[in-house]
XYZ file of N, CA and C in Angstrom:
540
model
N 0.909 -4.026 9.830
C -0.362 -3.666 10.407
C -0.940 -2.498 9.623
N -2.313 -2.461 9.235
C -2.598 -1.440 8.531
C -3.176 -0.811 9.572
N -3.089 0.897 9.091
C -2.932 2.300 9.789
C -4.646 2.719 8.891
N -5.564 2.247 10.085
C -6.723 2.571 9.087
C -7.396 4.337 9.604
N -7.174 5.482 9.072
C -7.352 7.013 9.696
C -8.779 7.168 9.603
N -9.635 7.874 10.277
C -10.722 8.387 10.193
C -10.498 9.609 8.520
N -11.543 10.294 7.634
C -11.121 11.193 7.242
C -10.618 12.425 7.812
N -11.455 12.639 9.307
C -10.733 14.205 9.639
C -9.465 14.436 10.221
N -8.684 12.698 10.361
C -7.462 12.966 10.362
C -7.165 13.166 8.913
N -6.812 13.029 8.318
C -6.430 12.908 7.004
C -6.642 14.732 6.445
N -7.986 15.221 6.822
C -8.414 16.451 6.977
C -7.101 17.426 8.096
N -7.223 16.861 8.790
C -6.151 18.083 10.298
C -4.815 17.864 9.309
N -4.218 16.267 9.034
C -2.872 16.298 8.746
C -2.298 17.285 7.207
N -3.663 17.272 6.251
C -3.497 18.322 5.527
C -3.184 19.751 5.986
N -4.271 20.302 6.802
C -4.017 21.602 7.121
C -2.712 21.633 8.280
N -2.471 20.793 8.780
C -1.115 20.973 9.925
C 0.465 21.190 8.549
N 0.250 20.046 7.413
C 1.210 20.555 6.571
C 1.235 21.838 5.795
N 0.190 22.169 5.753
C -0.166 23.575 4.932
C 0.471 24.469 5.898
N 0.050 24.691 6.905
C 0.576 25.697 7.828
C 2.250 25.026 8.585
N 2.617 24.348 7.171
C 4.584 23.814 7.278
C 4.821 23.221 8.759
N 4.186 22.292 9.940
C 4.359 22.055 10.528
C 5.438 20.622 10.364
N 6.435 20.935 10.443
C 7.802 19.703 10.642
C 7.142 18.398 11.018
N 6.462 18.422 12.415
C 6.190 17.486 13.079
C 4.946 16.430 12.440
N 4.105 17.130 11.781
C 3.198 16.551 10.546
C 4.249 15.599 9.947
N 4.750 16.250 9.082
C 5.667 15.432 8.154
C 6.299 14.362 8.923
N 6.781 14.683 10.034
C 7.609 13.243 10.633
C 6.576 12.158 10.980
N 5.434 12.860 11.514
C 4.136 12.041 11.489
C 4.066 11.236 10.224
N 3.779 11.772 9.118
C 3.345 11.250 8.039
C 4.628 10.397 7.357
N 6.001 10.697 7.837
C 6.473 9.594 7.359
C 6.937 8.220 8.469
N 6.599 8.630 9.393
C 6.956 7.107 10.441
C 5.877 6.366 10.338
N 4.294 6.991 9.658
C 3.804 6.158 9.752
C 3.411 5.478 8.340
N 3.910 6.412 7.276
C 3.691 5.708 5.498
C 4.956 5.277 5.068
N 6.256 5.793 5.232
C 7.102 5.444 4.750
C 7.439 3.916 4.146
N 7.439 3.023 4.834
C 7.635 1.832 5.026
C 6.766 1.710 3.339
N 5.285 2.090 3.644
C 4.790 1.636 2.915
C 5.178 2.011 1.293
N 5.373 3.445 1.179
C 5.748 4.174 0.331
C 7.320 3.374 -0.638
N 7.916 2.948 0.426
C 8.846 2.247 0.078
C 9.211 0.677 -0.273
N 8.519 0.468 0.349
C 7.619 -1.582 -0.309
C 7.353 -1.046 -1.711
N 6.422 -0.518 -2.179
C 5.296 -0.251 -3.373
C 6.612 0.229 -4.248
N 7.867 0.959 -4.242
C 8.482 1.695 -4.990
C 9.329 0.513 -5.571
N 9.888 -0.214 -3.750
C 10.704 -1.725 -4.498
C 10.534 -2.894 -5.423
N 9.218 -2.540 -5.283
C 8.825 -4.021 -6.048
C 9.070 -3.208 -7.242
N 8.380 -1.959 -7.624
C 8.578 -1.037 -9.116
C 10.221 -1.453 -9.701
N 10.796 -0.936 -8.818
C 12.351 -0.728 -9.280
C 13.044 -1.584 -8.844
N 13.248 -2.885 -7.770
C 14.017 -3.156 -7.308
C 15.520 -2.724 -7.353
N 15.935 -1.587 -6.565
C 16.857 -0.831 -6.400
C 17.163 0.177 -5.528
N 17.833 0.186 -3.915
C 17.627 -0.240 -2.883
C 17.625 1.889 -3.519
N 18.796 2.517 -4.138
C 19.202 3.408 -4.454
C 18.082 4.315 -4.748
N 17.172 3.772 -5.989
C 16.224 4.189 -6.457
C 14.575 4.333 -5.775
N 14.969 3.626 -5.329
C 13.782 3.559 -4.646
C 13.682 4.335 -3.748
N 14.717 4.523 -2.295
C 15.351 5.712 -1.881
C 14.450 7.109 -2.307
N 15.137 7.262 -3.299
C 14.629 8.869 -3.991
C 13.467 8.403 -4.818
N 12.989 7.535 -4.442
C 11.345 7.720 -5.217
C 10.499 8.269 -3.974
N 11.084 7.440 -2.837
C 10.474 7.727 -1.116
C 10.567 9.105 -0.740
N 12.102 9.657 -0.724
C 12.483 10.670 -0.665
C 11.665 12.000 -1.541
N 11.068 11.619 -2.594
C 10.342 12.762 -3.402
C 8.862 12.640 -2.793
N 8.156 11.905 -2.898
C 6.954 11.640 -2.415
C 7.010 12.378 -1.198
N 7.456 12.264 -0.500
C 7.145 12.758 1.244
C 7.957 14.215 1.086
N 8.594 14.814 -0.010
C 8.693 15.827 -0.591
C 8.127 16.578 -1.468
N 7.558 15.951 -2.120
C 6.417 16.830 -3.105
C 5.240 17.230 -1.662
N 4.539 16.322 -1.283
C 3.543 16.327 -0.039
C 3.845 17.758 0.523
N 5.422 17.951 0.997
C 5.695 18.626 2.273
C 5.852 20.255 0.954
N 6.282 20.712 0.184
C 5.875 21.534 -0.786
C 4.404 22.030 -1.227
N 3.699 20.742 -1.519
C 2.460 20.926 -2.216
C 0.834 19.977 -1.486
N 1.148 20.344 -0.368
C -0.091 19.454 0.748
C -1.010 19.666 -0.066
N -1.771 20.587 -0.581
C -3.277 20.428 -1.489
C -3.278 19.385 -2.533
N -2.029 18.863 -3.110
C -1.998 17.926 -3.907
C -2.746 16.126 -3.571
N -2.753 16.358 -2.067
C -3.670 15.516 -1.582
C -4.952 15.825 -1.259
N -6.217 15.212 -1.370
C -7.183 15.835 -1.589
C -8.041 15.048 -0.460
N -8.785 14.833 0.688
C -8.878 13.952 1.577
C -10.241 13.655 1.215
N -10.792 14.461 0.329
C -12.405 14.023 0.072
C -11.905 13.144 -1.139
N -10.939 12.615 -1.810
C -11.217 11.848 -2.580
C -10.947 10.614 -2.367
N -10.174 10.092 -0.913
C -9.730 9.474 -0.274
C -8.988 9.356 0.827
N -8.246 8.446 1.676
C -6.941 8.372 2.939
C -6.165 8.995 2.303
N -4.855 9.335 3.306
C -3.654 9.719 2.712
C -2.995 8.487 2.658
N -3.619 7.062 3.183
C -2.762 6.034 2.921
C -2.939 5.587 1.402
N -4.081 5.948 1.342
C -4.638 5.192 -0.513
C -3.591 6.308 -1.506
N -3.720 7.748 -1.206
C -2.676 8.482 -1.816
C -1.603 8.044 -2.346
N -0.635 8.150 -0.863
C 0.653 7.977 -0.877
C 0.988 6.284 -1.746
N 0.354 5.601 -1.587
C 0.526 4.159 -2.305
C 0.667 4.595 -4.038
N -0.620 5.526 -4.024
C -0.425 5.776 -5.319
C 0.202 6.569 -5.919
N 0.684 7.045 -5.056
C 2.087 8.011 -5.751
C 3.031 7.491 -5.370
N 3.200 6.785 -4.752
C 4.566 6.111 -4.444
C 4.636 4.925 -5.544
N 3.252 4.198 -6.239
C 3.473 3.544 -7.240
C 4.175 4.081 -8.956
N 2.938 5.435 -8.916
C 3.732 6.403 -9.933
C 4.508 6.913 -10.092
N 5.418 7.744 -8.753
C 6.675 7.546 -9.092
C 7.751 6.770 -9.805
N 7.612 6.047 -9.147
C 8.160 4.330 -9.353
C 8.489 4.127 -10.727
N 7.251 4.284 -11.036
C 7.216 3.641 -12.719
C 7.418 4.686 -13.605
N 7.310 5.909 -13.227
C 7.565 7.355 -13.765
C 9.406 6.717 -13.754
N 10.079 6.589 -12.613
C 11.389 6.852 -12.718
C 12.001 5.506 -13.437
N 11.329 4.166 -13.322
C 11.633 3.153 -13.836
C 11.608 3.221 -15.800
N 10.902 3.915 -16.187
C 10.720 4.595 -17.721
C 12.276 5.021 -17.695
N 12.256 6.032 -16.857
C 13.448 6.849 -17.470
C 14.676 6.056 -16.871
N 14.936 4.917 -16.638
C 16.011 4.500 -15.955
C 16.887 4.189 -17.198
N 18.395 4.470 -17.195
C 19.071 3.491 -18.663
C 19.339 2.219 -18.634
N 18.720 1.933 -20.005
C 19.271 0.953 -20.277
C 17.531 -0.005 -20.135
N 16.689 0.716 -19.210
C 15.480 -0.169 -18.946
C 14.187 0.283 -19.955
N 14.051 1.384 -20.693
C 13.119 1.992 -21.476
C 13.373 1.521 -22.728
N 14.392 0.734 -23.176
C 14.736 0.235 -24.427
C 13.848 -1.488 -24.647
N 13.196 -2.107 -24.098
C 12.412 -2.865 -24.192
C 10.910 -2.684 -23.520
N 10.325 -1.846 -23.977
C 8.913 -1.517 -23.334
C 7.733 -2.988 -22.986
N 7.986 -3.850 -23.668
C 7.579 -4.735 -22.929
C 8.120 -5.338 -21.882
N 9.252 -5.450 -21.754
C 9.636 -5.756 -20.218
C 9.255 -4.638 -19.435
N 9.072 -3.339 -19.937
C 8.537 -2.584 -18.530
C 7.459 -2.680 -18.127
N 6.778 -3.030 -19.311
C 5.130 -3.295 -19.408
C 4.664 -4.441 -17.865
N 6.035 -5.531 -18.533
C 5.744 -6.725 -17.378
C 6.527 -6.354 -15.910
N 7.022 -5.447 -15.757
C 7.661 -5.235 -14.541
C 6.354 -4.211 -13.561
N 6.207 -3.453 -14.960
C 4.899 -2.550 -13.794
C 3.840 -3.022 -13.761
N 3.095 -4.059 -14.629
C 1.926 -4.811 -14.415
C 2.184 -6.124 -12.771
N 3.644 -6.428 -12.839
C 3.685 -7.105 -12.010
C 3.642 -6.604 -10.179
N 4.357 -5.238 -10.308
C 4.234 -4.497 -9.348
C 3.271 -3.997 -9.042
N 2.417 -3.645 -10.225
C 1.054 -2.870 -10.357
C 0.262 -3.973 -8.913
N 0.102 -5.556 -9.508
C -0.168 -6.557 -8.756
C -0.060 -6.930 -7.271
N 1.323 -6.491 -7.367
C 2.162 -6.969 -5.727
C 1.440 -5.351 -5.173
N 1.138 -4.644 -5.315
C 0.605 -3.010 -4.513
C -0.620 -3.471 -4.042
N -1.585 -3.778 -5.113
C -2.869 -4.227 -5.397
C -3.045 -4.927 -4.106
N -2.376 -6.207 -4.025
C -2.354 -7.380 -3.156
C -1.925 -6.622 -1.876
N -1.033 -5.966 -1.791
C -0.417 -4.853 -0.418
C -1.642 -4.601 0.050
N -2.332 -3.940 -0.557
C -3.474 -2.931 -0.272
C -4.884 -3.582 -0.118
N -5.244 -4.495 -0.731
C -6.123 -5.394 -0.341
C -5.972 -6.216 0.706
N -4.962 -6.222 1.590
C -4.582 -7.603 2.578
C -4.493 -6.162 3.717
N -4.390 -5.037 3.626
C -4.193 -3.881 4.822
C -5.753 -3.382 4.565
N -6.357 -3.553 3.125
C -8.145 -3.115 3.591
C -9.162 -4.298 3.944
N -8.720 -5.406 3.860
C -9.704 -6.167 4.440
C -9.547 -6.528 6.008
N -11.124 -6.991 6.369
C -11.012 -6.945 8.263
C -10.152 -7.792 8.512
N -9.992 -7.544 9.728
C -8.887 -7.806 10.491
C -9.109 -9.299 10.892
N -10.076 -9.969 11.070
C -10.531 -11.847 11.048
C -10.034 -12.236 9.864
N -9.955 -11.637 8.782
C -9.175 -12.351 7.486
C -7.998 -12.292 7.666
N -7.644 -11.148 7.653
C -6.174 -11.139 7.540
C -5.634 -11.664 8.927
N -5.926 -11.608 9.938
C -5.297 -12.841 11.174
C -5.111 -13.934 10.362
N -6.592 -14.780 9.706
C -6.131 -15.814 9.190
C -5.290 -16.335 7.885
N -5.060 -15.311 6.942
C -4.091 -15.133 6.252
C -2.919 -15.374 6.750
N -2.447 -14.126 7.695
C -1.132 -14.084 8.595
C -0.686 -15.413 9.204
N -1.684 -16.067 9.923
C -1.466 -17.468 10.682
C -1.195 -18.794 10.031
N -1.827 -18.619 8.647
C -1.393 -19.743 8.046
C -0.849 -19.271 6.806
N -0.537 -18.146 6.319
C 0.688 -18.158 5.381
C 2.107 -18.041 6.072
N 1.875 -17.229 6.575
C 3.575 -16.361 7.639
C 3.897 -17.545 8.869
N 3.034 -18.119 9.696
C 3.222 -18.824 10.566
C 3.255 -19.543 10.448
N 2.689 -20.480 9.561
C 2.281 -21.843 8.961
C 1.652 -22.834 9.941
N 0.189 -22.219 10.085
C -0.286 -23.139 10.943
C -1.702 -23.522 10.047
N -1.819 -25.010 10.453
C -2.866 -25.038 9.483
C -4.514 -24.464 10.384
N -5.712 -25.440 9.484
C -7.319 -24.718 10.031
C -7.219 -24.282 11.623
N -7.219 -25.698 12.161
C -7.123 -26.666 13.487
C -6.770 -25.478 14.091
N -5.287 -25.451 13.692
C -4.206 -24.513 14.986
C -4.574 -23.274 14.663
N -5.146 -22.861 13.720
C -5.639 -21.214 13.967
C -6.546 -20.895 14.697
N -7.533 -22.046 14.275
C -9.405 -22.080 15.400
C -8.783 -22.191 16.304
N -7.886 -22.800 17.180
C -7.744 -22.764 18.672
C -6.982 -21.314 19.026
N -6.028 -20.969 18.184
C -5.494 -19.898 18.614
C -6.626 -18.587 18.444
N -7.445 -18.653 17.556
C -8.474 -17.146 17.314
C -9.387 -17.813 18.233
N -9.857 -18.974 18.517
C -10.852 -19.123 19.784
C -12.303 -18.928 18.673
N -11.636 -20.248 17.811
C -12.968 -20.138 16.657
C -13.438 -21.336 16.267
N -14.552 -22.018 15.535
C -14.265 -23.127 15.230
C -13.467 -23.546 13.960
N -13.428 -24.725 13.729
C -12.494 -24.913 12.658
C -13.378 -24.713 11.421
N -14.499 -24.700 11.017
C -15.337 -24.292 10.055
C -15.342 -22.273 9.847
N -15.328 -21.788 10.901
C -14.957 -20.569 10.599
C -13.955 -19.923 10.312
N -12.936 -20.910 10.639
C -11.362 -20.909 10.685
C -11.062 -20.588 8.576
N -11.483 -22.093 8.798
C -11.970 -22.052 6.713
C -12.606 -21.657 6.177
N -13.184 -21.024 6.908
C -14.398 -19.714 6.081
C -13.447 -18.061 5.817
N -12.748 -17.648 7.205
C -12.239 -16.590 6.843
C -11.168 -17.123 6.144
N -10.095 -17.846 5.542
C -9.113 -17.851 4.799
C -9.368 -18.373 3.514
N -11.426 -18.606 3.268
C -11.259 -18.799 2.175
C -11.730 -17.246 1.723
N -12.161 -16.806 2.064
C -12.788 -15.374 1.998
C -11.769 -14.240 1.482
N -10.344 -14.554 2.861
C -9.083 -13.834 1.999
C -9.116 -14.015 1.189
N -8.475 -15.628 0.653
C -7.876 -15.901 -0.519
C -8.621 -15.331 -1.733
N -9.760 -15.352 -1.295
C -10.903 -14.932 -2.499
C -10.515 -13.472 -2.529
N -10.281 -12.255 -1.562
C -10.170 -11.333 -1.653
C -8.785 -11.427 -2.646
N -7.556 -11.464 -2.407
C -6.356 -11.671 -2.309
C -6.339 -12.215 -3.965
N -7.074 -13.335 -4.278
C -7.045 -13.470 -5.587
C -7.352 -12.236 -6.854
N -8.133 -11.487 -6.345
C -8.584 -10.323 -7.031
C -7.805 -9.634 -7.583
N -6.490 -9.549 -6.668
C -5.499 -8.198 -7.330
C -4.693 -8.706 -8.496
N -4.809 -10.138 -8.874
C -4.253 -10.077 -10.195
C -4.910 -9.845 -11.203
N -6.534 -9.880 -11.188
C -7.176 -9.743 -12.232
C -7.702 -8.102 -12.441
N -6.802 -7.185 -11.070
C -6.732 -5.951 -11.303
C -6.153 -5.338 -12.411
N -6.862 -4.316 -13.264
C -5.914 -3.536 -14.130
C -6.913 -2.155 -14.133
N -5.734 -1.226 -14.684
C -6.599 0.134 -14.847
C -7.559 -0.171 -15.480
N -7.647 -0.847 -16.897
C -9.309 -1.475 -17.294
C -10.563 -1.642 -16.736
N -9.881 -2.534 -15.612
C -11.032 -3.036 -14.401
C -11.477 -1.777 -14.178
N -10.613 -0.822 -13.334
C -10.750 0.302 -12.839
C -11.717 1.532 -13.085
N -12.063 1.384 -14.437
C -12.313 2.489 -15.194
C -13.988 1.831 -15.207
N -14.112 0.745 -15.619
C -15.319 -0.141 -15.491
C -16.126 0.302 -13.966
């Protein structure tokens, strides 16, 4: 389920960590962690590594709260992205894995992807992604979703073509795009 914050949360949870409040931090990791830690696995697959990629992130934060900046975004868009850079920061230096830079190339372009897709399926509305959820995860087809969302079956195939259309996007994501 995506955790969508107003900014002036994002605003309070900064200044509650600034002024070292514990309970912030437990805040901020029961409700990113998970995520922080998806985005790191796909980087590294390595239950170990990944671990202390999670473990630093929600540690640098709890050290250096201004490092998040809430006018430039969520702390969910943040943390994704530092939980991606980590990742690939520690996946460089891993042995034995920095000795073929094109396989890292294809490991973090591929993860780069699977985040992308994370993050596009938790920012689009919530009528898409029901119908995403219902007929990828559940496997129900048009029919059985329109009756279950209480829709017709033409709108049924309208929002899952709309995902897919969203959803297709994140592979043709790259920092390139980005910069454009």
């Amino acid at each position: 389920m995506a955790h969508e914050t107003p900014p002036q949360w994002d605003r309070d949870m900064r200044r509650r960590l600034q002024r070292g409040e514990a309970a912030a931090l437990a805040e901020l990791y029961d409700r990113f962690a998970s995520l922080a830690f998806g985005i790191a696995q796909r980087v590294l697959d390595d239950e170990e590594f990944t671990a202390g990629v999670t473990h630093d992130l929600f540690g640098r934060l709890w050290e250096h709260p201004l490092d998040f900046d809430p006018e430039r975004g969520p702390m969910r868009s943040w943390i994704a992205e530092e939980a991606h850079r980590l990742a690939v920061d520690r996946l460089r230096r891993r042995p034995g894995v920095g000795r073929d830079p094109e396989e890292v190339a294809a490991k973090v372009r591929a993860a780069s992807t699977a985040a992308r897709a994370d993050y596009i399926v938790t920012a689009m509305p919530a009528p898409l992604r029901d119908a995403l959820e219902l007929t990828r995860f559940q496997r129900q087809d048009c029919r059985q979703m329109a009756d279950r969302l209480g829709i017709t079956e033409t709108e049924a195939r309208r929002r899952l073509r709309l995902g897919l259309q969203l959803l297709s996007s994140a592979h043709g994501y790259t920092a390139a795009t980005a910069a454009t």
